[in-house]
GROMACS .gro file of C-alpha atoms in nm:
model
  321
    1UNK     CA    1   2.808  12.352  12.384
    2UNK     CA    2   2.628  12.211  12.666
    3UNK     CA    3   2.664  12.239  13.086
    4UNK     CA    4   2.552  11.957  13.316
    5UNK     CA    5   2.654  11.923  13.663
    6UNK     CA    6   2.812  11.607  13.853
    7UNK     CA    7   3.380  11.388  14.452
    8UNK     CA    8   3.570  11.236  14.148
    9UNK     CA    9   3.929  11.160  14.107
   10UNK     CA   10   4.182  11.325  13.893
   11UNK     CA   11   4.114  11.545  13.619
   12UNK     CA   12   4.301  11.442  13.283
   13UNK     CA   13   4.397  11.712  13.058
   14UNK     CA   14   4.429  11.537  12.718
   15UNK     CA   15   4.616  11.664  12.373
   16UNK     CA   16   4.319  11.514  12.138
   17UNK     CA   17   4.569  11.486  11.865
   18UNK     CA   18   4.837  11.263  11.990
   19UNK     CA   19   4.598  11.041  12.216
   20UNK     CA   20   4.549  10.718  12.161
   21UNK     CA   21   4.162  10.589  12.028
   22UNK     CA   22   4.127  10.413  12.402
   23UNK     CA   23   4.203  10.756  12.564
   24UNK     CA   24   3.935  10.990  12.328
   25UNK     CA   25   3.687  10.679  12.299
   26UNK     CA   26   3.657  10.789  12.693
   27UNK     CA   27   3.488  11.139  12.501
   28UNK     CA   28   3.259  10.917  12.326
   29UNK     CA   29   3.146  10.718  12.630
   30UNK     CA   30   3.031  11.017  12.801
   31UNK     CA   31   2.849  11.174  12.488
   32UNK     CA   32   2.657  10.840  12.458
   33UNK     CA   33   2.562  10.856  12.835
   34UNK     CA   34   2.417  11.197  12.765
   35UNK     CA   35   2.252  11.206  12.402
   36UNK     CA   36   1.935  11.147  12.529
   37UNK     CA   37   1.914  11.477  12.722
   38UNK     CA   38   2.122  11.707  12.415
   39UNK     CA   39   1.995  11.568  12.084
   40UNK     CA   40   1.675  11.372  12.126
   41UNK     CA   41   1.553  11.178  11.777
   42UNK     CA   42   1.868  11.222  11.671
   43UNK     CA   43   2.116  10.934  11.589
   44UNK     CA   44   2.436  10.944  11.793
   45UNK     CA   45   2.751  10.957  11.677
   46UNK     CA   46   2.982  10.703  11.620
   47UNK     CA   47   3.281  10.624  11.798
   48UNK     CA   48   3.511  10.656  11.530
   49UNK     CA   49   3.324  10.981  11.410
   50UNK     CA   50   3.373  11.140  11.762
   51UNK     CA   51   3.723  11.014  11.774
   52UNK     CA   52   3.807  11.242  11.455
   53UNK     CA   53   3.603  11.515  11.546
   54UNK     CA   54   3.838  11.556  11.868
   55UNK     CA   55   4.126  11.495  11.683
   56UNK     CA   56   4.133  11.688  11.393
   57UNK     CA   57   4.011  12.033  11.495
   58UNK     CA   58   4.124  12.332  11.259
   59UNK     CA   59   4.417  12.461  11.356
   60UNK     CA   60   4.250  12.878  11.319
   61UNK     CA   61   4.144  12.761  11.698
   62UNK     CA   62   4.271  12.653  12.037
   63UNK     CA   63   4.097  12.319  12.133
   64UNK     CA   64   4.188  12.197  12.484
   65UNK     CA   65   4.003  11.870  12.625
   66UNK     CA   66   4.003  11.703  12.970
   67UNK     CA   67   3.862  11.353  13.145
   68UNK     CA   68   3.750  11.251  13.458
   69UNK     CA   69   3.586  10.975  13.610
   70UNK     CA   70   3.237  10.957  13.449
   71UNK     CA   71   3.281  11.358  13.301
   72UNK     CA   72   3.444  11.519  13.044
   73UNK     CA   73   3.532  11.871  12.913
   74UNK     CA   74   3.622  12.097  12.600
   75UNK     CA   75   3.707  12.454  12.544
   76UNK     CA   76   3.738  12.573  12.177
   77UNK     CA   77   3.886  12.954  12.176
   78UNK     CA   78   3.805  13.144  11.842
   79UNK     CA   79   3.909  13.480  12.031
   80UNK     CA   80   3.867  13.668  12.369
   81UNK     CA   81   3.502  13.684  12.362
   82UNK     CA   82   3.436  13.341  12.130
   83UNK     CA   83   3.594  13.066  12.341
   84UNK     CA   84   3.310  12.811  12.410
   85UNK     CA   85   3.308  12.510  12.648
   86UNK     CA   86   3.146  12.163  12.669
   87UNK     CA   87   3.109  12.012  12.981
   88UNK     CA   88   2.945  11.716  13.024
   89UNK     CA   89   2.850  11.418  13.346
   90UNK     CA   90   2.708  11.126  13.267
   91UNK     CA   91   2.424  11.101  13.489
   92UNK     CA   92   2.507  10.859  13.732
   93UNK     CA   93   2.810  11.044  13.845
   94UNK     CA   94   2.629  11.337  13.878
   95UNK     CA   95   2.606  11.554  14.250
   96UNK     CA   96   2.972  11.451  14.307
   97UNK     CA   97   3.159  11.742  14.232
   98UNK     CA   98   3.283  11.649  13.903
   99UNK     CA   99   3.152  11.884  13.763
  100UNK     CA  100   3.289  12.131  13.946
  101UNK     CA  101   3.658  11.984  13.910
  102UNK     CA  102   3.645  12.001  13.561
  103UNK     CA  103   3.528  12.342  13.512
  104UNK     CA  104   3.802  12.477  13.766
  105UNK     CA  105   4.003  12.350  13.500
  106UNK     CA  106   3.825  12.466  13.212
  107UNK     CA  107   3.834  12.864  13.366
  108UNK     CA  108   4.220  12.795  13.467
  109UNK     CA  109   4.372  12.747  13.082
  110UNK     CA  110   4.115  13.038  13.014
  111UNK     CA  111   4.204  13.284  13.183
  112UNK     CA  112   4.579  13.189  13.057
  113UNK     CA  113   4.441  13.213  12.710
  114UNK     CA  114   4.295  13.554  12.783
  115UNK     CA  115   3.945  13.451  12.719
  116UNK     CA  116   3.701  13.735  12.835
  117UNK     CA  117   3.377  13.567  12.800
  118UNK     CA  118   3.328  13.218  12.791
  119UNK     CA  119   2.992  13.088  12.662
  120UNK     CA  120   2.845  12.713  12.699
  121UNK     CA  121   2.474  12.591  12.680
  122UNK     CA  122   2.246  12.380  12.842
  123UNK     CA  123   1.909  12.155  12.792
  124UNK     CA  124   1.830  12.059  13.111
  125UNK     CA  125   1.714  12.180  13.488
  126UNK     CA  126   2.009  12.026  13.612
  127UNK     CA  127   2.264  12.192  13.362
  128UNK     CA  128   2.020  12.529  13.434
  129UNK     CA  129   2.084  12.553  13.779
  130UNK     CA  130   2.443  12.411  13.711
  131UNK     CA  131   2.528  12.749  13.515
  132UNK     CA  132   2.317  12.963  13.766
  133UNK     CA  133   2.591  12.833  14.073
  134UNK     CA  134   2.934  12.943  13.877
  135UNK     CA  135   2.754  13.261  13.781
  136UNK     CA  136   2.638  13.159  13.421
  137UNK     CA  137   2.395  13.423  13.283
  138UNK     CA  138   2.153  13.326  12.979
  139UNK     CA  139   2.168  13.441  12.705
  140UNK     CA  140   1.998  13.359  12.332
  141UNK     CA  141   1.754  12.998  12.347
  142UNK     CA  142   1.844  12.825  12.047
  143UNK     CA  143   1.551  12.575  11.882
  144UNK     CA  144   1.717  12.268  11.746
  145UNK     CA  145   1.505  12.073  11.455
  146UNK     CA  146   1.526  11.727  11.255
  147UNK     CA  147   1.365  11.669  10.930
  148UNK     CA  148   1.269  11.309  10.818
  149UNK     CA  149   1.481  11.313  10.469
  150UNK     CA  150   1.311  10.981  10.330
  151UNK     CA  151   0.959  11.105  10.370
  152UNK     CA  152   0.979  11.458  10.307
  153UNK     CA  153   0.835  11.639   9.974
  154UNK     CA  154   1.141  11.886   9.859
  155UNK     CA  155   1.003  11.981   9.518
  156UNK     CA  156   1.192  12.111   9.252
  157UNK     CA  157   1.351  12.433   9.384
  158UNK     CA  158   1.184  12.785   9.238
  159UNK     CA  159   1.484  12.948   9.150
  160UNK     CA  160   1.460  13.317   9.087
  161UNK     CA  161   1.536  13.504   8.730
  162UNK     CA  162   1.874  13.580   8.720
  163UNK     CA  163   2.027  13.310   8.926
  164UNK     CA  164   2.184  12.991   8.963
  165UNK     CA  165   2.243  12.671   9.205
  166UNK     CA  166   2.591  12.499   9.247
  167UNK     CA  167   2.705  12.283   9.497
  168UNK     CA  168   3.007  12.177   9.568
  169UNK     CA  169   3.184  11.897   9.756
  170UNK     CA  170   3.481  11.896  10.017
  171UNK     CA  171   3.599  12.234   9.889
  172UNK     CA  172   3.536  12.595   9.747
  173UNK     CA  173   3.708  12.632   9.408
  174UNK     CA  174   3.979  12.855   9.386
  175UNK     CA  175   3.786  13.128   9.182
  176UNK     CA  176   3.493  13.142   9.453
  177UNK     CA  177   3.689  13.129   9.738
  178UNK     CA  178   3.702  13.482   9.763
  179UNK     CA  179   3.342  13.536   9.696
  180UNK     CA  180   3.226  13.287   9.959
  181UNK     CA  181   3.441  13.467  10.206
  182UNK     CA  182   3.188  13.768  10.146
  183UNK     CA  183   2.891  13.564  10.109
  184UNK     CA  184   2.978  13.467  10.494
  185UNK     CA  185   2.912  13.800  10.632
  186UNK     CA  186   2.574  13.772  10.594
  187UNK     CA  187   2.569  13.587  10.880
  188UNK     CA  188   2.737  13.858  11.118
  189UNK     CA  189   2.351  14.009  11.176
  190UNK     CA  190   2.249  13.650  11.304
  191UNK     CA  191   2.201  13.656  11.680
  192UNK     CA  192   2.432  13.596  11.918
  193UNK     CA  193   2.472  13.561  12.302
  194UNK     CA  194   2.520  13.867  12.483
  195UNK     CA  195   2.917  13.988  12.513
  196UNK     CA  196   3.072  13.756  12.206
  197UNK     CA  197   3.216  13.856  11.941
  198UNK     CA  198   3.265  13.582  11.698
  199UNK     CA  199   3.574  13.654  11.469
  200UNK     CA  200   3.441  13.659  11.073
  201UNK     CA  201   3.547  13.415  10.839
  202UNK     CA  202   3.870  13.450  10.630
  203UNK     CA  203   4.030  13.269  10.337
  204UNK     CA  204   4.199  13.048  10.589
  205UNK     CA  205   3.926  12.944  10.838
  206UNK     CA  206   3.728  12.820  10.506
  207UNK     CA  207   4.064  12.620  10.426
  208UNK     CA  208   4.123  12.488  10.754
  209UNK     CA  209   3.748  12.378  10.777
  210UNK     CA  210   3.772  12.203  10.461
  211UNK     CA  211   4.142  12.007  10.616
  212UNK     CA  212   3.937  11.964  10.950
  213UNK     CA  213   3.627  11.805  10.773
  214UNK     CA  214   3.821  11.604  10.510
  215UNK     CA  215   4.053  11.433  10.816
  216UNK     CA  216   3.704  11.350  10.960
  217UNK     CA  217   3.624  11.175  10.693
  218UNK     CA  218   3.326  11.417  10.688
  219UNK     CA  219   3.190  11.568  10.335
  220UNK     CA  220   3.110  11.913  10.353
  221UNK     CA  221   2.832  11.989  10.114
  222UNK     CA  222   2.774  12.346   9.977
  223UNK     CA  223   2.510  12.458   9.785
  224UNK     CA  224   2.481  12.818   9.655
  225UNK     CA  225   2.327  13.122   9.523
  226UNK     CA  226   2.509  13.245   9.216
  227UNK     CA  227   2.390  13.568   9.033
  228UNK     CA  228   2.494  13.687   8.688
  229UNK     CA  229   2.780  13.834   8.800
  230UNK     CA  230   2.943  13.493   8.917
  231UNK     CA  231   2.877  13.658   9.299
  232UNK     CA  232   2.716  13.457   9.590
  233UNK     CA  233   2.436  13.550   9.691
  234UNK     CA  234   2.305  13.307   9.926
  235UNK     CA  235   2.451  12.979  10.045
  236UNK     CA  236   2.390  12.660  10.270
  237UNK     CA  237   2.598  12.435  10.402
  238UNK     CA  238   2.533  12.031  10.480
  239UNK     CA  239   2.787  11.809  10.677
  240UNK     CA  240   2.791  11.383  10.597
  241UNK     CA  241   3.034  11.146  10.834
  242UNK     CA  242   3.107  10.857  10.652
  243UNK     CA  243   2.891  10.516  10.780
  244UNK     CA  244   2.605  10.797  10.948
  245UNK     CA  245   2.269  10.788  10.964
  246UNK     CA  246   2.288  11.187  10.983
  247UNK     CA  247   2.264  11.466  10.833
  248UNK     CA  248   2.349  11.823  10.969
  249UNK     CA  249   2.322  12.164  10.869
  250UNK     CA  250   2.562  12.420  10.926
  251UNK     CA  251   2.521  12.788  10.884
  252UNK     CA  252   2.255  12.904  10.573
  253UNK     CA  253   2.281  13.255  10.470
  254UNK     CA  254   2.175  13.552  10.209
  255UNK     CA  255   2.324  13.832  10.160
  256UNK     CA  256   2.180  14.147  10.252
  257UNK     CA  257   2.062  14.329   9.959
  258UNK     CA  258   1.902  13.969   9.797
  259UNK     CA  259   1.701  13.869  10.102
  260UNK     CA  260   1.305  13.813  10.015
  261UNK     CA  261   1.412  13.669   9.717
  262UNK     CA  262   1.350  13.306   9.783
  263UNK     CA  263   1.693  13.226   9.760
  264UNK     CA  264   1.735  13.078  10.155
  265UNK     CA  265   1.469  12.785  10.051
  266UNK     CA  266   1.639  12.795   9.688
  267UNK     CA  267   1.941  12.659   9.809
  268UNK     CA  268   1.784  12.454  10.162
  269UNK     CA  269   1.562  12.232   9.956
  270UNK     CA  270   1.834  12.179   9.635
  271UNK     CA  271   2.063  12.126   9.912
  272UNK     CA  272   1.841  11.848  10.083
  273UNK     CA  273   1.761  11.689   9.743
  274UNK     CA  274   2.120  11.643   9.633
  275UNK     CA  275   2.190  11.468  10.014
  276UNK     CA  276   1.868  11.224   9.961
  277UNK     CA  277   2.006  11.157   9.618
  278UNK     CA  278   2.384  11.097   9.671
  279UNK     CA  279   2.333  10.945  10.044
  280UNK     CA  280   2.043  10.735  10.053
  281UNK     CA  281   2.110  10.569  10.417
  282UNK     CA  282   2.102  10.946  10.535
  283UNK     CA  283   1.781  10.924  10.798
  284UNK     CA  284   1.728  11.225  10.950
  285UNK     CA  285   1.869  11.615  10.899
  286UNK     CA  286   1.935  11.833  11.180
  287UNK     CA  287   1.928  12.190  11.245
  288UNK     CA  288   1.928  12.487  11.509
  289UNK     CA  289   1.796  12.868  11.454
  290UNK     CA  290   1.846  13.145  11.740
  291UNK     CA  291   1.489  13.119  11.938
  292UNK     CA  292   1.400  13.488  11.759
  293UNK     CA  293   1.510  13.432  11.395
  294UNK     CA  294   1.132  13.350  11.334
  295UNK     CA  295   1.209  13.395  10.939
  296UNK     CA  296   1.450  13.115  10.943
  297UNK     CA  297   1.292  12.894  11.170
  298UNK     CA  298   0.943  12.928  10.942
  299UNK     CA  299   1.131  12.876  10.650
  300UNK     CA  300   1.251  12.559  10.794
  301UNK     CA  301   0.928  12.380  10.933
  302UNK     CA  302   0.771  12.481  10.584
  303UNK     CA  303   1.034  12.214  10.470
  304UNK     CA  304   0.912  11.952  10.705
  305UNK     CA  305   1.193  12.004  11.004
  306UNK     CA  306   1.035  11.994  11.364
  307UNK     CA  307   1.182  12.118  11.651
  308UNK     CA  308   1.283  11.863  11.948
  309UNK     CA  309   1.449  12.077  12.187
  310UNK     CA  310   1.566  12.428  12.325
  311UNK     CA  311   1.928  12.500  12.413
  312UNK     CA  312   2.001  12.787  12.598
  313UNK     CA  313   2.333  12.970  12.568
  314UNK     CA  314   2.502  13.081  12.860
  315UNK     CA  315   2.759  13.329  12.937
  316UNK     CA  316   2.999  13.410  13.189
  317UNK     CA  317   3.221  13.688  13.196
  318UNK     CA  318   3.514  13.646  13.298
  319UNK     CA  319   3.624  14.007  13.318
  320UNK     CA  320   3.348  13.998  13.616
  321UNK     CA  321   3.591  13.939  13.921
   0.00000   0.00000   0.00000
């Protein structure tokens, strides 16, 4: 989620899934104007893939979007102390209170929705000292990464005695879904901003993840860990948007009691093999690791990615009159 600061107009609120493409290409327009500052050397979205991404959000969270002249706004709300918000002004409209207008907004339907803590992010000076005015505090830095998929060497994985690699497309089978559910957990040690408390995944977040994704025409990739038991033991997760250039990486993960195994660059580099092979117009792979998960983030550049940027999260708790 990302702050930047921007005397505007009218504020829109918008219902992303009965809007019209016109009225959530608006979303895109403002993204574009910004990329350069949030995801540098990375490939922008499309408008058709940011059109599905706002309208087909799982339904396990509250997604609430607004426009303004030149700015835009989303707050996703997992729980009390998970609701995140994206605010963005392009930078020409910037310094004229829009973004101001749209984050009245924003802390309005929150505090309505009995959010607690509301967390965002920023790249920038100007999103920095944003945050700092409405009483933002930071929180966890957050190192995001691309990896050149053509020209990187992902050998044959070194899979450890005892163990397996699956992946699977668009959707956990039945008879893992269980397992997977578990495998999750691992990540409830990964850092986390200050004062959240991100709900852990169940049954049906995994389901409506898999409904989101597939509406998106997006292909969620997931590559596991499997020991002789049939249990999971470490997975890693790949997202594809039809007609993209790019690849991303969701959450990777071990479980507790395998870790310093080898199974985390197991599953990465099978993971980034099968993408090269089955999508060969796939450029570039991105990533993010918490600032102070050096493990991950070493495991990661040994692969080839290189980090391009630092996103800070910020908090603000609204509890705090």
């Amino acid at each position: 989620m990302e702050l930047a600061g921007g005397k505007a107009g009218d504020v829109e609120e918008i219902d992303a899934r009965a809007a019209s493409d016109g009225v959530l290409g608006r979303f895109h327009a403002v993204e574009l104007a910004c990329h350069h500052e949030l995801h540098p050397e990375e490939p922008a979205r499309s408008r058709e893939e940011a059109i599905a991404f706002y309208r087909h959000q799982p339904a396990t969270h509250a997604s609430c979007h607004w426009l303004a002249e030149g700015g835009a706004a989303s707050l996703y709300v997992h729980g009390p102390r998970a609701a995140f918000l994206r605010l963005l002004v392009e930078p020409r409209h910037r310094r004229r209170g829009i973004g101001s207008l749209l984050l009245a907004e924003v802390l309005g339907r929150a505090r309505e929705l009995d959010v607690e803590a509301l967390v965002s992010s920023y790249t920038t000076a100007a999103g920095a000292a944003f945050a700092t005015r409405f009483r933002f505090v930071a929180e966890a830095r957050v190192v995001q990464s691309v990896l050149d998929l053509r020209a990187a060497e992902l050998p044959q994985p070194n899979v450890p005695a005892g163990f397996r690699l699956l992946t699977w497309l668009g959707r956990v089978p039945d008879e893992y879904l269980t397992g997977f559910v578990e495998a999750r957990a691992a990540m409830d040690d990964a850092p986390q901003p200050e004062g959240t408390d991100l709900p852990g995944w169940t049954a049906e977040h995994v389901r409506a993840s898999e409904e989101s994704l597939a509406q998106r025409q997006r292909e969620m990739r997931l590559t596991v860990a499997i020991d002789e038991s049939a249990s999971i033991r470490a997975f890693t997760e790949l997202r594809v948007s039809r007609g993209s250039t790019l690849g991303f990486t969701d959450d990777t993960g071990t479980v507790a009691t395998h870790r310093q195994k080898g199974l985390a660059r197991a599953v990465k580099i099978e993971s980034l093999r099968r993408l090269r092979d089955d999508h060969p117009e796939i450029e570039v792979v991105s990533t993010s690791n918490d600032e102070e998960n050096a493990v991950m983030r070493h495991l990661n550049e040994s692969i080839g990615f290189r980090p391009t940027a630092v996103v800070t999260s910020a908090v603000l708790d609204l509890a705090d009159p």
